[in-house]
mmCIF file of C-alpha atoms in Angstrom:
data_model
loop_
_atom_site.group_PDB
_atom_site.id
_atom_site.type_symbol
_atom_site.label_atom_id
_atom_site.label_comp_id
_atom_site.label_asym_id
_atom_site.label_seq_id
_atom_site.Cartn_x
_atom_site.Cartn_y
_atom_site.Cartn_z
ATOM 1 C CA UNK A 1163 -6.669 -83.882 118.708
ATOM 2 C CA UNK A 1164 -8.980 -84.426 115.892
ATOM 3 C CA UNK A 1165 -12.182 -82.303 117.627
ATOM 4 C CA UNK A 1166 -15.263 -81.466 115.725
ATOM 5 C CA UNK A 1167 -17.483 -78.727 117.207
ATOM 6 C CA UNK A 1168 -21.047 -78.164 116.324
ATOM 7 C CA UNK A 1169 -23.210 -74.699 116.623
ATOM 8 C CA UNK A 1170 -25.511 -74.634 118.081
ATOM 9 C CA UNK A 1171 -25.730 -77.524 119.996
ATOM 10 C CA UNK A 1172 -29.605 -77.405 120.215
ATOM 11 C CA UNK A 1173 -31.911 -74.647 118.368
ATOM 12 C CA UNK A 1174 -35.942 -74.117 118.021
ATOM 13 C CA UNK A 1175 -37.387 -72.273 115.013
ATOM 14 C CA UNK A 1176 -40.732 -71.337 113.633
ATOM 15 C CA UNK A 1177 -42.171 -72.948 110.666
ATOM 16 C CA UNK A 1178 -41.210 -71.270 107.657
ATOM 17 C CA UNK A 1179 -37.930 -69.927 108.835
ATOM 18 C CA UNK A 1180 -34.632 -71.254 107.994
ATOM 19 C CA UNK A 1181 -32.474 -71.992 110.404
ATOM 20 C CA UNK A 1182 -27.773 -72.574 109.669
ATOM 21 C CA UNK A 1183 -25.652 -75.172 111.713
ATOM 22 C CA UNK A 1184 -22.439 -75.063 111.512
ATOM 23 C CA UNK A 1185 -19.619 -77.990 112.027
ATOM 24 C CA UNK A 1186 -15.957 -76.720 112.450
ATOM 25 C CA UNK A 1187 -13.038 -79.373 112.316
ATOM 26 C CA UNK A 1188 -10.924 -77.555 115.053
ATOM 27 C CA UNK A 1189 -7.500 -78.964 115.183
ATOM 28 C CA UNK A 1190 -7.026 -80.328 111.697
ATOM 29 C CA UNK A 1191 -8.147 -79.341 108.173
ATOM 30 C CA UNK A 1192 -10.937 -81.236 106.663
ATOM 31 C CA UNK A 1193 -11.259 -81.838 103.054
ATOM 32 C CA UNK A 1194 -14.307 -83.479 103.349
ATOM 33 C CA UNK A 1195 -17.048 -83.416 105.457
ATOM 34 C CA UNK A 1196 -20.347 -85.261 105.786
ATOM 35 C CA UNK A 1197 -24.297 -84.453 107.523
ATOM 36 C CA UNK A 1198 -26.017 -86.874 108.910
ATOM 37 C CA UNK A 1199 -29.509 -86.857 110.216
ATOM 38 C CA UNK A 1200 -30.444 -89.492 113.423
ATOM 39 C CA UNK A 1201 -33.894 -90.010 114.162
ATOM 40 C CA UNK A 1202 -35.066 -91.078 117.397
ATOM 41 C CA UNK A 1203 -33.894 -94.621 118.549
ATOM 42 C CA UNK A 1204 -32.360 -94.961 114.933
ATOM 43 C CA UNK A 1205 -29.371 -95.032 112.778
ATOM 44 C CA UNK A 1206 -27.542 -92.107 111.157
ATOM 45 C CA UNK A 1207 -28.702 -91.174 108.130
ATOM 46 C CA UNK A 1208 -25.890 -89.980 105.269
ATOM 47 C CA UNK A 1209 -27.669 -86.671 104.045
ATOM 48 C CA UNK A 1210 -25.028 -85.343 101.615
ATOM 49 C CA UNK A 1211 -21.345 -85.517 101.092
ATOM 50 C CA UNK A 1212 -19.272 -82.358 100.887
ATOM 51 C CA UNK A 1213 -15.575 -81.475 99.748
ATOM 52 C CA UNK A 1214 -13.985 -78.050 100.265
ATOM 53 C CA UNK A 1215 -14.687 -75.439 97.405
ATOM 54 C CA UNK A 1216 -16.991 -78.223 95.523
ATOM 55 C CA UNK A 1217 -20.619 -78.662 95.178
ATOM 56 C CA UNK A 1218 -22.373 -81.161 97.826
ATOM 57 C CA UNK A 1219 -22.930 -84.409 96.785
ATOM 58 C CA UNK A 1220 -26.676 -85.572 97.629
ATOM 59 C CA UNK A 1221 -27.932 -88.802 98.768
ATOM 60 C CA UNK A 1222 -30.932 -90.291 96.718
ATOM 61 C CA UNK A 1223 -33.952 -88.347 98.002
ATOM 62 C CA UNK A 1224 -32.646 -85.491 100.099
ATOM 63 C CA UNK A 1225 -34.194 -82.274 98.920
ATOM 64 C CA UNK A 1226 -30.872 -79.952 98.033
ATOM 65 C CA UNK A 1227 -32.704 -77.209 97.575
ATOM 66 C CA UNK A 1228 -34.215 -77.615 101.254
ATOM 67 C CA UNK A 1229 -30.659 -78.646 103.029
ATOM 68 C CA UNK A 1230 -28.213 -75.939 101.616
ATOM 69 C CA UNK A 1231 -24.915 -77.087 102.256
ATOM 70 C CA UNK A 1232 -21.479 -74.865 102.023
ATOM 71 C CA UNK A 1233 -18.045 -76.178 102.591
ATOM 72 C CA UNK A 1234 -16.419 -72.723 102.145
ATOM 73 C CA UNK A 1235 -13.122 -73.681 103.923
ATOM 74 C CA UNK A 1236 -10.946 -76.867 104.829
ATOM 75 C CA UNK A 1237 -12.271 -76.223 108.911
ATOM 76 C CA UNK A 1238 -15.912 -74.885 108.035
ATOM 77 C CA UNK A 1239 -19.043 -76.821 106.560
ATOM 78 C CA UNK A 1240 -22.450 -75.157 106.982
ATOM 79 C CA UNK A 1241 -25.991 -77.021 106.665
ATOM 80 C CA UNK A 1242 -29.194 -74.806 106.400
ATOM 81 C CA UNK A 1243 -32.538 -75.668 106.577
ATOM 82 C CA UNK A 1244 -35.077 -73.810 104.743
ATOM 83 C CA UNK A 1245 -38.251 -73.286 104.686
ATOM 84 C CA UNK A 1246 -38.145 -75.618 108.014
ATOM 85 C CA UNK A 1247 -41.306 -77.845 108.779
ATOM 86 C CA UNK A 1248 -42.354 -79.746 111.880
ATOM 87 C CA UNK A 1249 -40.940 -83.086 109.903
ATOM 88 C CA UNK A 1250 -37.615 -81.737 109.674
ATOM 89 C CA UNK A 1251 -37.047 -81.527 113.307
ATOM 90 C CA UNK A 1252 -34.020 -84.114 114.194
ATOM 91 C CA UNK A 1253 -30.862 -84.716 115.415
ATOM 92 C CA UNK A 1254 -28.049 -83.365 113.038
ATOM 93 C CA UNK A 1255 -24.427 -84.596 113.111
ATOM 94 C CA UNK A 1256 -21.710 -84.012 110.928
ATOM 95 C CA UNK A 1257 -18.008 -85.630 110.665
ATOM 96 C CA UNK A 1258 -15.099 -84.332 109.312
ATOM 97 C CA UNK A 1259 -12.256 -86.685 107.378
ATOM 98 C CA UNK A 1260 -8.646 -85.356 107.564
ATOM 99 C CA UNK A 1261 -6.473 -84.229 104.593
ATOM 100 C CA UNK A 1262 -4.805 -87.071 103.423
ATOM 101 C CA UNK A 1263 -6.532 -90.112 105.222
ATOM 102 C CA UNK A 1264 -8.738 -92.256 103.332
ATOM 103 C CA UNK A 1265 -11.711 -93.363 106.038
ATOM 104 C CA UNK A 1266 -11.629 -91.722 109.325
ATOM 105 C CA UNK A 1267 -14.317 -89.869 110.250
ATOM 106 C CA UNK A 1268 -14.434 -87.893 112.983
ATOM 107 C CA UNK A 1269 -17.491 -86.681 114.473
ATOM 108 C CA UNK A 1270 -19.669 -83.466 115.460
ATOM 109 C CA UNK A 1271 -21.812 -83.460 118.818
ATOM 110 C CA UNK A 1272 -25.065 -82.716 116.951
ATOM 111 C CA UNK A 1273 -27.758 -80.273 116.881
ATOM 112 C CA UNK A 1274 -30.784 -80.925 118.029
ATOM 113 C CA UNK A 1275 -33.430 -79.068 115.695
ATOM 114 C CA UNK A 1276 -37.111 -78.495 117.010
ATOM 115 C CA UNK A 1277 -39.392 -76.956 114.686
ATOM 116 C CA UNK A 1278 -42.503 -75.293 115.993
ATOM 117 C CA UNK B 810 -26.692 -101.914 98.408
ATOM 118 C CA UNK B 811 -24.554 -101.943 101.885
ATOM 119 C CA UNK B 812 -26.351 -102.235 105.253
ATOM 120 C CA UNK B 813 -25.458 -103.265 108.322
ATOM 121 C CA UNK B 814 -27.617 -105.122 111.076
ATOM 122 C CA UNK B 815 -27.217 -104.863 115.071
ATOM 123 C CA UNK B 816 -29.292 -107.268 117.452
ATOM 124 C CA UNK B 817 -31.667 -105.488 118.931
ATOM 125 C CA UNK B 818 -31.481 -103.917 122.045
ATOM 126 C CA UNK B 819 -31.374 -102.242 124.460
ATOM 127 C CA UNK B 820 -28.677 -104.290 126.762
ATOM 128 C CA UNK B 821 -28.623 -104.154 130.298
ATOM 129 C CA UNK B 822 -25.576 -106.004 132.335
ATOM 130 C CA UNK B 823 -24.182 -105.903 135.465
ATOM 131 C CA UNK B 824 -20.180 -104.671 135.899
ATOM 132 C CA UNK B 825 -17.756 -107.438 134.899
ATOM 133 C CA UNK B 826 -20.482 -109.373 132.754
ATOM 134 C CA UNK B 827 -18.787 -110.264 129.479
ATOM 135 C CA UNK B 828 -20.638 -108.656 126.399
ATOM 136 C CA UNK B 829 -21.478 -109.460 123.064
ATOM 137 C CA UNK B 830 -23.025 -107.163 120.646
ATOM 138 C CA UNK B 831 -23.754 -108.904 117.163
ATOM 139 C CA UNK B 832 -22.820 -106.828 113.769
ATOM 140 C CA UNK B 833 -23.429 -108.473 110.263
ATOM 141 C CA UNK B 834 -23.145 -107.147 107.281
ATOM 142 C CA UNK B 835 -24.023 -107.012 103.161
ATOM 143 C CA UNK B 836 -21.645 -105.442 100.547
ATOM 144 C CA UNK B 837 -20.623 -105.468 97.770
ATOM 145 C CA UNK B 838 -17.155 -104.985 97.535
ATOM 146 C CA UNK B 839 -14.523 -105.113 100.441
ATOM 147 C CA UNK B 840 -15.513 -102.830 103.008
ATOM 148 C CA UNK B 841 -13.515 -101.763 106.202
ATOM 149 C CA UNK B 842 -15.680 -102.534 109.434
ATOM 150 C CA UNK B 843 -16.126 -99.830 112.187
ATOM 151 C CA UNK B 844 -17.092 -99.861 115.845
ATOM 152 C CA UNK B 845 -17.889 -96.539 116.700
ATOM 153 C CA UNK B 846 -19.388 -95.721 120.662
ATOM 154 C CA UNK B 847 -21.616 -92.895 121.459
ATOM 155 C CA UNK B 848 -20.669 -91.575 124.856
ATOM 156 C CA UNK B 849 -24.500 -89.445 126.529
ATOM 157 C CA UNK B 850 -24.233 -85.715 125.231
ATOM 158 C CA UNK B 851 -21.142 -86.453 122.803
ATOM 159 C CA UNK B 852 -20.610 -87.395 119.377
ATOM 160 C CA UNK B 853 -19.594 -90.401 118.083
ATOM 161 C CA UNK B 854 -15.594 -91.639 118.452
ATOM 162 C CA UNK B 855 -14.057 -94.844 116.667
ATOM 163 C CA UNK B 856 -13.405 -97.528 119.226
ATOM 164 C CA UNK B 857 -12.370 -100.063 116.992
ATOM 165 C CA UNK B 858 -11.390 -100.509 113.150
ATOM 166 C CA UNK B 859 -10.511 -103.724 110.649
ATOM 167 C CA UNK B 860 -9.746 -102.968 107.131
ATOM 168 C CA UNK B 861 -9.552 -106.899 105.904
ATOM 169 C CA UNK B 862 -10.760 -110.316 106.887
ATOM 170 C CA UNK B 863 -9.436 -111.966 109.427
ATOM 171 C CA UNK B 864 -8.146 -108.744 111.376
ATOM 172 C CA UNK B 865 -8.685 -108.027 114.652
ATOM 173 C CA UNK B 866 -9.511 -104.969 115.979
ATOM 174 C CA UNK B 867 -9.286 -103.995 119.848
ATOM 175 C CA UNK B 868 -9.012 -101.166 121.928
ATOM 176 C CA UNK B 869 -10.445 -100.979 125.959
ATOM 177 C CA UNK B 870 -10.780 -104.106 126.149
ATOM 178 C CA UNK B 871 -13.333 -104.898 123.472
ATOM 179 C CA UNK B 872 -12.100 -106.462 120.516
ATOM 180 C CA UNK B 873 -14.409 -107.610 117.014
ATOM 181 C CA UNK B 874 -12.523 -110.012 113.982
ATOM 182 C CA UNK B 875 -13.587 -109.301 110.670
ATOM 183 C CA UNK B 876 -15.260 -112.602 109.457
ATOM 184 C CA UNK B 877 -16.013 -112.817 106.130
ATOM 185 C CA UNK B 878 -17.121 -116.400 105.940
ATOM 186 C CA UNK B 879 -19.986 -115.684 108.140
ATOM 187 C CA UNK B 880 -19.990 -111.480 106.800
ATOM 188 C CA UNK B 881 -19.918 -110.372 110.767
ATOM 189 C CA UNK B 882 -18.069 -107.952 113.106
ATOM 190 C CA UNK B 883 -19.470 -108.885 117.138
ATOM 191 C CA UNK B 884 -18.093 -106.555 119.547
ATOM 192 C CA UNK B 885 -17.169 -108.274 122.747
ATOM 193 C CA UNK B 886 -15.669 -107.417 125.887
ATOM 194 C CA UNK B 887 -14.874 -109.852 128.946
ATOM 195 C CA UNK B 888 -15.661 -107.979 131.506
ATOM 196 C CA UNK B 889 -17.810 -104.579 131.287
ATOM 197 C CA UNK B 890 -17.526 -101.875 133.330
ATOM 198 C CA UNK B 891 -20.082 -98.679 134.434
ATOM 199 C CA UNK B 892 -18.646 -96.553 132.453
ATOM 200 C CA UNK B 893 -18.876 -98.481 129.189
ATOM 201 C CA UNK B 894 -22.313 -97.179 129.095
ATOM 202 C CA UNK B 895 -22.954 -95.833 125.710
ATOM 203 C CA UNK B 896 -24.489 -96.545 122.358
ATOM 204 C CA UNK B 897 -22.584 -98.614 120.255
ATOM 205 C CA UNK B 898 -22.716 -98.772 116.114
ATOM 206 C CA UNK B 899 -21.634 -100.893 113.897
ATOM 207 C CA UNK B 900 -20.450 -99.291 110.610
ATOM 208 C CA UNK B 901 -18.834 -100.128 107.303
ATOM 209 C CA UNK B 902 -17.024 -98.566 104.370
ATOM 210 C CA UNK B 903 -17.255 -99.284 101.174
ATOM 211 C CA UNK B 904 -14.398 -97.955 99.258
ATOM 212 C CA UNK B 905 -16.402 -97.929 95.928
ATOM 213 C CA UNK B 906 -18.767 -95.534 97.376
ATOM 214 C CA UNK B 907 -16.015 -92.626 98.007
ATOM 215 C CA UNK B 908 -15.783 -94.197 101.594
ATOM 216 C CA UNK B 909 -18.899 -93.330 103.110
ATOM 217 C CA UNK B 910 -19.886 -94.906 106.109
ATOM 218 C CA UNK B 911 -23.194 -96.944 106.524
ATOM 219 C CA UNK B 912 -24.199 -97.602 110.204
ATOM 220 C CA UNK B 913 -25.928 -99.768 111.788
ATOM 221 C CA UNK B 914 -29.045 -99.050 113.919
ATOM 222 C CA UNK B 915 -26.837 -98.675 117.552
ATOM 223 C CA UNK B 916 -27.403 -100.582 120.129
ATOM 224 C CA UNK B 917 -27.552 -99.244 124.102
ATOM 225 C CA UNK B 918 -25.591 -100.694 126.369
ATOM 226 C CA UNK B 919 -26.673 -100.049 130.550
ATOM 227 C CA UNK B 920 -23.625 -101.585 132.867
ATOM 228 C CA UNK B 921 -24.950 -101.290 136.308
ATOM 229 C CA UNK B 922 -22.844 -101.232 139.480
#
């Protein structure tokens, strides 16, 4: 139980374009669900915070306007990079945290992002 | 704010070497500590968990005590095995902070046969 899916797993997109992931808590409903970004050889990085049918919560200096992110349903959280650039090429993971627990996080397989 | 420090790595051992992976940490309230492993081309799972000081918490084999005295968490395990291979990150929660998680840097951990 408790399985997070990611999609897609790895994606490449032209500078300029935007490009969706999506992070699906499969067996369990999530009522909030977080995006983290791992660079290479480094720790995750908390990008924003997001509870079903609410607004994302940002960390301090993550663009919200560049990393759209829509938590339309207790299973379904979306990121979206706009407007993508070289720099934002990383390794995105997300975790989902069960109705009615207070800490455990379960976790996404990433998506690798490669902008060209 | 919170962080959380890992030795540096990577680690290489051989099967049934004992391990030690060192974990401190800076809060400011009373976090819960985390363990989580990172097995190649999956995504992270909780191996171990200790909400106050003094607990233990275990599971395969590896076990880490929440010291507060000395603000540390040290995975160990007596005797590693091949396919303990992973990354390994230390993490904590601060409850103040609507529970996010701050990790550690990972470490990677090589068992050969």
């Amino acid at each position: 139980g408790a399985v997070v899916s990611q999609h897609p797993s790895w994606v490449i997109c032209k500078s300029g374009t935007s490009v969706k992931i999506e992070c699906r808590s499969l067996d369990f409903q999530a009522t909030t669900m977080f995006w983290y970004r791992q660079f290479p050889k480094q720790s995750l990085m908390l990008m924003a915070t997001s509870n079903e049918g609410s607004k994302a919560t940002y960390e301090q200096g993550v663009e919200k306007d560049k990393f759209l992110i829509n938590h339309a349903s207790l299973t379904l959280s979306t990121l979206t990079v706009t407007s993508a650039h070289p720099e934002d090429s990383s390794f995105y993971i997300c975790s989902a945290r069960e109705v009615g627990t207070s800490y455990e996080q379960y976790f996404g397989p990433g998506t690798r992002l490669t902008v060209t | 704010g919170d962080s959380v420090t890992q030795m540096e790595g990577p680690v290489t051992l051989s099967e049934e070497a004992f391990l030690t992976i060192n974990c401190t940490y800076t809060a400011t309230g009373y976090p819960s500590l985390f363990w989580y492993v990172q097995y190649p081309g999956e995504g992270l799972q909780l191996l171990l968990k200790a909400t106050k000081a003094d607990d233990k918490g275990s599971n395969k084999g590896f076990e880490a005590t929440y010291r507060k005295e000395t603000t540390s968490f040290h995975l160990e395990k007596g005797s590693v095995q091949v396919s303990d291979s992973a990354v390994y990150f230390c993490a904590l929660s601060d409850p103040g902070a609507n529970s996010k998680l701050t990790f550690g840097k990972g470490i990677t951990l090589s068992v050969r046969p």
